[in-house]
Short mmCIF file of C-alpha atoms and ligand atoms in Angstrom, two decimals:
data_model
loop_
_atom_site.label_atom_id
_atom_site.label_comp_id
_atom_site.label_asym_id
_atom_site.label_seq_id
_atom_site.Cartn_x
_atom_site.Cartn_y
_atom_site.Cartn_z
CA MET A 277 8.48 14.41 -10.61
CA PHE A 278 10.72 11.91 -8.76
CA ASP A 279 13.31 12.28 -11.54
CA ASP A 280 15.63 14.17 -9.18
CA LEU A 281 16.00 11.33 -6.67
CA ARG A 282 19.56 10.11 -6.07
CA PHE A 283 18.16 6.59 -6.36
CA PRO A 284 14.64 6.19 -7.78
CA VAL A 285 13.21 4.00 -5.04
CA ILE A 286 10.12 4.98 -3.09
CA ALA A 287 9.13 3.45 0.25
CA ALA A 288 5.45 2.65 -0.26
CA PRO A 289 2.91 3.93 2.22
CA MET A 290 1.98 0.94 4.39
CA ALA A 291 -0.99 1.66 6.62
CA GLY A 292 -1.71 -0.36 9.73
CA GLY A 293 1.70 -0.05 11.37
CA PRO A 294 4.59 -0.87 9.01
CA THR A 295 5.21 2.72 7.84
CA THR A 296 6.88 4.87 10.49
CA PRO A 297 8.45 8.33 10.37
CA GLU A 298 11.78 6.57 10.99
CA LEU A 299 11.34 4.39 7.89
CA VAL A 300 10.41 7.35 5.69
CA ALA A 301 13.34 9.39 7.00
CA ALA A 302 15.81 6.52 6.55
CA VAL A 303 14.79 5.86 2.95
CA SER A 304 15.02 9.61 2.17
CA ALA A 305 18.46 9.79 3.77
CA ALA A 306 19.56 6.85 1.62
CA GLY A 307 18.63 8.78 -1.55
CA GLY A 308 15.08 7.53 -2.10
CA PHE A 309 11.69 8.98 -1.20
CA GLY A 310 9.15 7.89 1.39
CA PHE A 311 5.41 8.11 1.84
CA LEU A 312 3.71 8.24 5.22
CA ALA A 313 0.53 6.14 5.32
CA GLY A 314 -2.47 8.24 6.26
CA GLY A 315 -4.97 5.38 6.05
CA TYR A 316 -6.76 4.25 9.26
CA LEU A 317 -5.19 7.09 11.29
CA SER A 318 -7.05 10.00 12.85
CA ALA A 319 -6.08 13.39 11.47
CA ASP A 320 -4.33 14.13 14.79
CA ALA A 321 -2.28 10.94 14.67
CA LEU A 322 -1.29 11.70 11.08
CA ALA A 323 -0.35 15.26 12.10
CA ASP A 324 1.99 13.81 14.75
CA ARG A 325 3.62 11.56 12.17
CA VAL A 326 4.05 14.39 9.70
CA ALA A 327 5.66 16.51 12.43
CA LYS A 328 7.90 13.66 13.59
CA THR A 329 9.04 12.89 10.04
CA ALA A 330 9.85 16.57 9.44
CA GLU A 331 11.93 16.47 12.63
CA LEU A 332 13.86 13.42 11.42
CA THR A 333 14.57 14.53 7.87
CA GLY A 334 14.99 17.76 5.99
CA GLU A 335 14.19 15.87 2.78
CA PRO A 336 10.74 16.08 1.19
CA PHE A 337 8.32 13.22 1.85
CA GLY A 338 4.78 12.33 0.83
CA VAL A 339 1.52 11.39 2.50
CA ASN A 340 -0.92 8.79 1.20
CA LEU A 341 -4.68 9.00 1.74
CA PHE A 342 -7.49 6.50 1.16
CA VAL A 343 -10.32 7.92 -0.96
CA PRO A 344 -13.59 6.93 0.76
CA GLY A 345 -16.20 4.90 -1.13
CA GLY A 346 -19.89 4.30 -0.47
CA ALA A 347 -21.46 2.24 2.29
CA ALA A 348 -21.74 -1.50 1.65
CA SER A 349 -24.97 -3.10 0.51
CA ALA A 350 -23.78 -6.69 1.06
CA ASP A 351 -25.15 -8.91 3.81
CA LEU A 352 -22.45 -9.17 6.46
CA SER A 353 -24.23 -11.49 8.89
CA GLU A 354 -22.46 -14.75 7.94
CA HIS A 355 -19.04 -13.10 8.00
CA ILE A 356 -19.80 -11.48 11.35
CA GLU A 357 -20.72 -14.87 12.83
CA ARG A 358 -17.49 -16.45 11.57
CA TRP A 359 -15.36 -13.72 13.10
CA ARG A 360 -17.37 -13.86 16.34
CA THR A 361 -15.90 -17.33 16.99
CA GLU A 362 -12.36 -15.95 16.58
CA ALA A 363 -13.22 -12.98 18.83
CA ALA A 364 -14.47 -15.34 21.54
CA HIS A 365 -11.22 -17.30 21.29
CA TYR A 366 -9.26 -14.15 22.19
CA GLY A 367 -11.83 -12.87 24.69
CA VAL A 368 -12.45 -9.66 22.73
CA GLU A 369 -15.56 -8.16 21.18
CA PRO A 370 -15.69 -7.84 17.39
CA GLY A 371 -15.60 -4.24 16.19
CA GLU A 372 -18.69 -2.41 14.91
CA PRO A 373 -19.04 -3.21 11.20
CA GLN A 374 -19.78 0.39 10.31
CA TRP A 375 -18.90 2.60 7.37
CA ASP A 376 -16.62 5.58 7.84
CA ASP A 377 -14.83 7.99 5.54
CA ASP A 378 -11.41 7.52 7.18
CA ALA A 379 -11.50 11.20 8.27
CA TYR A 380 -10.72 12.07 4.66
CA ALA A 381 -11.66 15.76 4.74
CA ALA A 382 -9.70 16.39 7.95
CA LYS A 383 -6.60 14.63 6.59
CA LEU A 384 -6.85 16.48 3.31
CA GLY A 385 -7.05 19.68 5.36
CA LEU A 386 -3.92 18.62 7.22
CA VAL A 387 -1.82 17.92 4.12
CA LEU A 388 -2.94 21.29 2.74
CA GLU A 389 -2.06 23.06 5.97
CA ARG A 390 1.36 21.36 6.18
CA LYS A 391 2.02 21.89 2.48
CA VAL A 392 3.05 18.26 2.04
CA PRO A 393 5.00 18.20 -1.24
CA VAL A 394 3.48 15.00 -2.65
CA VAL A 395 0.06 13.61 -1.75
CA SER A 396 -0.88 10.21 -3.14
CA PHE A 397 -4.37 8.73 -3.25
CA THR A 398 -5.53 5.13 -3.25
CA PHE A 399 -8.99 3.53 -3.86
CA GLY A 400 -10.01 6.30 -6.23
CA THR A 401 -9.20 9.82 -7.34
CA PRO A 402 -9.51 13.03 -5.41
CA SER A 403 -12.06 15.47 -6.87
CA PRO A 404 -10.74 17.88 -9.52
CA GLU A 405 -11.44 20.70 -7.01
CA ASP A 406 -9.26 19.05 -4.38
CA VAL A 407 -6.51 18.50 -6.95
CA GLU A 408 -6.70 22.23 -7.74
CA ARG A 409 -6.49 23.13 -4.05
CA LEU A 410 -3.42 20.93 -3.68
CA HIS A 411 -1.81 22.41 -6.77
CA ALA A 412 -2.54 25.96 -5.64
CA ASN A 413 -0.78 25.02 -2.41
CA GLY A 414 2.33 23.73 -4.19
CA SER A 415 1.63 20.01 -3.69
CA LYS A 416 1.92 17.39 -6.40
CA VAL A 417 -0.76 14.73 -6.70
CA ALA A 418 -0.18 11.03 -7.40
CA VAL A 419 -2.96 8.48 -7.88
CA THR A 420 -2.64 4.69 -7.66
CA VAL A 421 -4.15 2.92 -10.68
CA THR A 422 -4.62 -0.78 -11.42
CA THR A 423 -6.12 -0.61 -14.94
CA PRO A 424 -5.77 1.59 -18.04
CA THR A 425 -9.32 2.90 -17.42
CA GLU A 426 -8.42 4.01 -13.92
CA ALA A 427 -5.35 5.70 -15.40
CA ASP A 428 -7.62 7.70 -17.73
CA GLN A 429 -9.75 8.77 -14.77
CA ALA A 430 -6.70 9.88 -12.79
CA VAL A 431 -5.40 11.86 -15.76
CA ALA A 432 -8.84 13.49 -16.12
CA VAL A 433 -8.83 14.87 -12.57
CA GLY A 434 -5.41 16.46 -13.07
CA ALA A 435 -3.01 14.02 -11.38
CA ASP A 436 0.70 14.85 -11.76
CA ALA A 437 1.87 11.24 -11.58
CA LEU A 438 0.38 7.76 -11.58
CA VAL A 439 1.38 4.93 -9.29
CA VAL A 440 0.91 1.94 -11.58
CA GLN A 441 0.09 -1.03 -9.35
CA GLY A 442 0.44 -4.57 -10.66
CA PHE A 443 -1.49 -7.47 -9.14
CA GLU A 444 1.76 -8.72 -7.59
CA ALA A 445 1.48 -5.99 -4.98
CA GLY A 446 1.12 -6.61 -1.26
CA ALA A 447 -2.00 -5.61 0.69
CA HIS A 448 -4.98 -3.83 -0.86
CA ARG A 449 -5.40 -3.49 -4.56
CA GLY A 450 -5.86 0.19 -5.30
CA LEU A 451 -9.06 -0.57 -7.25
CA PHE A 452 -11.38 2.41 -7.60
CA ALA A 453 -14.34 0.06 -7.22
CA ASP A 454 -14.40 -3.45 -5.80
CA GLU A 455 -16.42 -5.74 -8.03
CA ALA A 456 -17.18 -9.46 -8.22
CA GLY A 457 -14.31 -11.94 -8.28
CA ALA A 458 -11.74 -12.79 -5.67
CA GLU A 459 -9.32 -10.17 -6.95
CA GLY A 460 -11.92 -7.39 -7.19
CA GLY A 461 -13.25 -8.03 -10.67
CA GLY A 462 -12.16 -6.87 -14.08
CA ALA A 463 -8.85 -7.53 -15.74
CA GLN A 464 -5.77 -8.17 -13.63
CA TYR A 465 -2.57 -6.61 -14.87
CA GLY A 466 0.97 -7.45 -13.90
CA VAL A 467 3.16 -4.42 -13.30
CA LEU A 468 5.05 -4.52 -16.63
CA SER A 469 1.91 -5.03 -18.72
CA LEU A 470 0.11 -2.21 -16.96
CA LEU A 471 3.12 0.08 -17.23
CA ARG A 472 3.23 -0.52 -20.99
CA LEU A 473 -0.51 0.00 -21.46
CA VAL A 474 -0.63 3.13 -19.34
CA SER A 475 2.44 4.68 -20.94
CA ALA A 476 0.71 4.25 -24.31
CA ARG A 477 -2.08 6.54 -23.02
CA THR A 478 -0.33 9.27 -21.06
CA ASP A 479 2.97 11.12 -20.77
CA LEU A 480 2.57 11.60 -17.02
CA PRO A 481 5.43 10.28 -14.89
CA LEU A 482 4.69 6.70 -13.87
CA VAL A 483 5.78 5.05 -10.65
CA ALA A 484 5.78 1.26 -10.90
CA THR A 485 4.70 -0.85 -7.93
CA GLY A 486 3.95 -4.47 -7.20
CA GLY A 487 6.30 -7.37 -6.47
CA LEU A 488 9.47 -5.31 -6.97
CA VAL A 489 11.95 -6.64 -4.46
CA HIS A 490 15.37 -6.70 -6.18
CA GLY A 491 17.47 -3.98 -7.76
CA ALA A 492 17.05 -5.73 -11.11
CA ASP A 493 13.30 -5.19 -10.78
CA ILE A 494 13.90 -1.48 -10.32
CA ALA A 495 16.15 -1.46 -13.38
CA ALA A 496 13.45 -3.34 -15.30
CA VAL A 497 10.68 -0.85 -14.57
CA LEU A 498 12.99 2.10 -15.28
CA ALA A 499 13.91 0.47 -18.60
CA ALA A 500 10.17 0.16 -19.25
CA GLY A 501 9.72 3.89 -18.77
CA ALA A 502 8.87 4.34 -15.09
CA VAL A 503 10.45 7.30 -13.26
CA ALA A 504 10.70 5.36 -10.02
CA ALA A 505 9.81 2.10 -8.32
CA GLN A 506 7.62 2.00 -5.21
CA LEU A 507 8.44 -0.90 -2.91
CA GLY A 508 6.40 -2.02 0.06
CA THR A 509 7.21 -5.59 1.02
CA ALA A 510 10.93 -4.98 0.49
CA PHE A 511 10.79 -2.71 3.59
CA LEU A 512 8.37 -4.73 5.76
CA ARG A 513 11.23 -6.28 7.73
CA ALA A 514 13.39 -3.15 7.84
CA ASP A 515 14.55 -2.29 11.36
CA GLU A 516 12.69 1.03 11.17
CA ALA A 517 9.38 -0.50 10.04
CA GLY A 518 6.56 -0.90 12.58
CA THR A 519 5.59 -4.35 11.28
CA GLN A 520 4.27 -6.60 14.04
CA PRO A 521 6.65 -9.34 15.26
CA ALA A 522 4.34 -12.21 14.22
CA HIS A 523 3.98 -10.69 10.73
CA ARG A 524 7.77 -10.30 10.48
CA LYS A 525 8.26 -13.91 11.54
CA ALA A 526 5.75 -15.26 9.00
CA LEU A 527 7.54 -13.28 6.27
CA ALA A 528 10.96 -14.51 7.39
CA ASP A 529 9.78 -18.12 7.72
CA GLY A 530 8.41 -18.12 4.16
CA GLY A 531 6.78 -21.20 2.71
CA ARG A 532 3.27 -19.76 2.48
CA PRO A 533 1.73 -18.74 -0.85
CA THR A 534 0.02 -15.37 -1.13
CA ALA A 535 -3.58 -14.85 -2.23
CA PHE A 536 -6.19 -12.13 -2.61
CA THR A 537 -8.72 -12.01 0.18
CA ARG A 538 -11.53 -9.79 1.44
CA ALA A 539 -11.56 -11.72 4.72
CA PHE A 540 -9.89 -9.04 6.82
CA SER A 541 -11.14 -5.78 5.34
CA GLY A 542 -13.91 -6.36 2.81
CA ARG A 543 -11.64 -5.29 -0.06
CA PRO A 544 -9.31 -7.55 -2.06
CA ALA A 545 -5.84 -7.52 -0.55
CA ARG A 546 -2.83 -9.78 -1.03
CA SER A 547 -1.93 -11.66 2.13
CA LEU A 548 0.13 -14.70 3.04
CA VAL A 549 -2.29 -17.60 3.22
CA ASN A 550 -3.23 -18.46 6.80
CA ARG A 551 -6.28 -20.04 8.43
CA ALA A 552 -8.40 -16.89 8.17
CA VAL A 553 -7.64 -16.58 4.44
CA THR A 554 -8.39 -20.26 3.84
CA ASP A 555 -11.59 -20.38 5.89
CA PHE A 556 -13.12 -16.93 5.41
CA SER A 557 -12.27 -15.76 1.89
CA ALA A 558 -15.02 -17.62 0.03
CA THR A 559 -17.80 -15.96 1.99
CA ALA A 560 -16.15 -12.60 2.70
CA PRO A 561 -18.40 -9.81 1.38
CA SER A 562 -17.33 -6.76 -0.58
CA ALA A 563 -17.80 -4.35 2.31
CA TYR A 564 -14.92 -2.00 3.01
CA PRO A 565 -14.40 -0.47 5.53
CA GLU A 566 -17.18 -2.24 7.42
CA VAL A 567 -15.35 -5.59 7.52
CA ASN A 568 -12.08 -3.85 8.38
CA ASN A 569 -13.75 -2.24 11.40
CA LEU A 570 -15.34 -5.57 12.34
CA THR A 571 -12.09 -7.55 12.38
CA LYS A 572 -9.75 -4.86 13.72
CA PRO A 573 -9.88 -5.76 17.46
CA ILE A 574 -9.67 -9.47 16.65
CA ARG A 575 -6.64 -9.04 14.40
CA ALA A 576 -5.04 -6.84 17.04
CA ALA A 577 -5.63 -9.51 19.71
CA ALA A 578 -4.19 -12.20 17.42
CA GLY A 579 -1.17 -9.99 16.75
CA LYS A 580 -0.62 -9.47 20.47
CA ALA A 581 -0.87 -13.21 21.03
CA GLY A 582 1.62 -13.78 18.20
CA ASP A 583 -0.91 -15.92 16.29
CA PRO A 584 -0.21 -15.62 12.55
CA GLU A 585 -3.31 -17.61 11.58
CA VAL A 586 -5.84 -14.84 12.21
CA MET A 587 -3.79 -11.73 11.37
CA SER A 588 -3.73 -9.93 8.05
CA LEU A 589 -0.28 -10.99 6.84
CA TYR A 590 -0.27 -8.55 3.94
CA ALA A 591 2.66 -8.91 1.54
CA GLY A 592 3.51 -8.98 -2.16
CA GLN A 593 4.11 -12.10 -4.23
CA THR A 594 7.91 -11.91 -3.94
CA TYR A 595 8.02 -11.54 -0.15
CA GLU A 596 10.35 -14.48 0.37
CA LEU A 597 13.13 -12.55 -1.38
CA ALA A 598 12.83 -9.46 0.82
CA GLY A 599 15.56 -8.94 3.39
CA SER A 600 15.86 -7.35 6.80
CA GLY A 601 18.19 -4.90 8.51
CA PRO A 602 18.48 -1.11 8.46
CA ALA A 603 16.51 0.52 5.64
CA ALA A 604 19.74 2.18 4.47
CA SER A 605 21.34 -1.21 3.90
CA ILE A 606 18.25 -2.46 2.05
CA VAL A 607 18.42 0.60 -0.25
CA GLU A 608 22.16 0.14 -0.69
CA ARG A 609 21.67 -3.50 -1.73
CA LEU A 610 18.93 -2.50 -4.18
CA GLN A 611 21.24 0.11 -5.64
CA THR A 612 24.09 -2.36 -6.12
CA GLU A 613 21.76 -4.89 -7.74
CA ALA A 614 20.24 -2.22 -10.01
CA ARG A 615 23.71 -1.18 -11.16
CA GLU A 616 24.62 -4.81 -11.88
CA ALA A 617 21.41 -5.14 -13.89
CA ALA A 618 22.25 -1.98 -15.84
CA THR A 619 25.68 -3.46 -16.64
CA ARG A 620 24.01 -6.62 -17.95
CA LEU A 621 21.83 -4.43 -20.16
CA SER A 622 24.89 -2.83 -21.70
CA ARG A 623 25.18 -5.88 -24.00
CA LEU A 624 22.19 -4.45 -25.84
CA ARG A 625 24.35 -1.62 -27.12
C1 FMN B 809 1.51 -4.01 4.61
C2 FMN B 809 1.18 -3.14 3.44
C3 FMN B 809 0.38 -2.02 3.63
C4 FMN B 809 0.08 -1.19 2.54
N1 FMN B 809 -0.64 -0.05 2.75
C5 FMN B 809 -0.84 0.82 1.72
C6 FMN B 809 -1.42 2.10 1.94
O1 FMN B 809 -1.74 2.48 3.06
N2 FMN B 809 -1.62 2.91 0.86
C7 FMN B 809 -1.23 2.55 -0.40
O2 FMN B 809 -1.41 3.32 -1.33
N3 FMN B 809 -0.65 1.35 -0.63
C8 FMN B 809 -0.44 0.50 0.40
N4 FMN B 809 0.21 -0.69 0.17
C9 FMN B 809 0.56 -1.04 -1.21
C10 FMN B 809 1.85 -0.37 -1.63
O3 FMN B 809 1.63 0.99 -1.93
C11 FMN B 809 2.47 -1.01 -2.87
O4 FMN B 809 1.59 -0.90 -3.97
C12 FMN B 809 2.83 -2.47 -2.67
O5 FMN B 809 3.47 -2.65 -1.44
C13 FMN B 809 3.71 -2.92 -3.80
O6 FMN B 809 3.92 -4.28 -3.79
P1 FMN B 809 5.08 -4.99 -2.93
O7 FMN B 809 4.53 -5.03 -1.54
O8 FMN B 809 5.22 -6.31 -3.54
O9 FMN B 809 6.29 -4.09 -3.02
C14 FMN B 809 0.55 -1.52 1.25
C15 FMN B 809 1.36 -2.64 1.08
C16 FMN B 809 1.69 -3.44 2.15
C17 FMN B 809 2.59 -4.63 1.92
#
């Protein structure tokens, strides 16, 4: 799986706007592979994107889905009050902090109906029965994992490939369960460490992801045994990406560190540090998607107003090194850099 790509780069699914059919099609045309982001969308909106992408490219592409978790038991009242002040500032009402399952069953039905060739899952594994349904339909299944234990669980349900996510990665950690600690509890693995540990446990194809922004990084993870590298932040400022202007500007300006925060969504996610991250992270409860639904209209209003201090500026640790321009030129640069890295490695012979 993914070993037949002309260039083993995968455009990561980026829910919330950045991923567009145009981005997926452009990366496919340049010899890579792209995932549409199914998260947050209604099944109808995802169906439109699948249809649009199929119109733009004859190449195969994937769809990523969020596996729903349980309803939150945390007390949200303090966090709600904090966000209420921001909402008042923009003259909007906070969203309802309610649980939902992200229309999981309907979207799974859609990818089955459309026979999407690769379906990837984040925040958990699909059930073994759903994996069987996808297999029977000709689809391959990839699961994002952040620890060796999660890798074992993904192998156990019958995944065909694992997306091995290091803590460098932008936006949400793919954690199966969010536990205590700013980063979601448990051990934190960098992408190379996790790749090594997971490849010691399984022969499944591994896709490396997290902080990979240069062709040399792609060469590095291939050398470490990955079949491909999945890049998110590297494409956030691509012409074809749907990234909001204020987010693009904050990325281009640089100068901000990144940090894990539950402030925006109730799940640990890596964002550029802004006022919301600084002020709200310490008290942000583990309550996804309740907090995400709460803050959504406020973040949208901040985005419209071009205010980077209250938006979720999700990005990986190496964001300052990511470029802009057409996705094809970004892929071309990565390819040149990867080849240069491979030449440097030839001294090992
Ligand atoms: C803005 C943004 C949104 C993301 N949304 C998703 C998503 O919907 N599903 C998913 O599996 N991963 C998502 N990711 C994580 C990527 O799949 C990938 O692991 C990450 O981008 C890798 O780190 P990098 O951003 O440093 O390349 C997102 C990443 C970013 C930056």
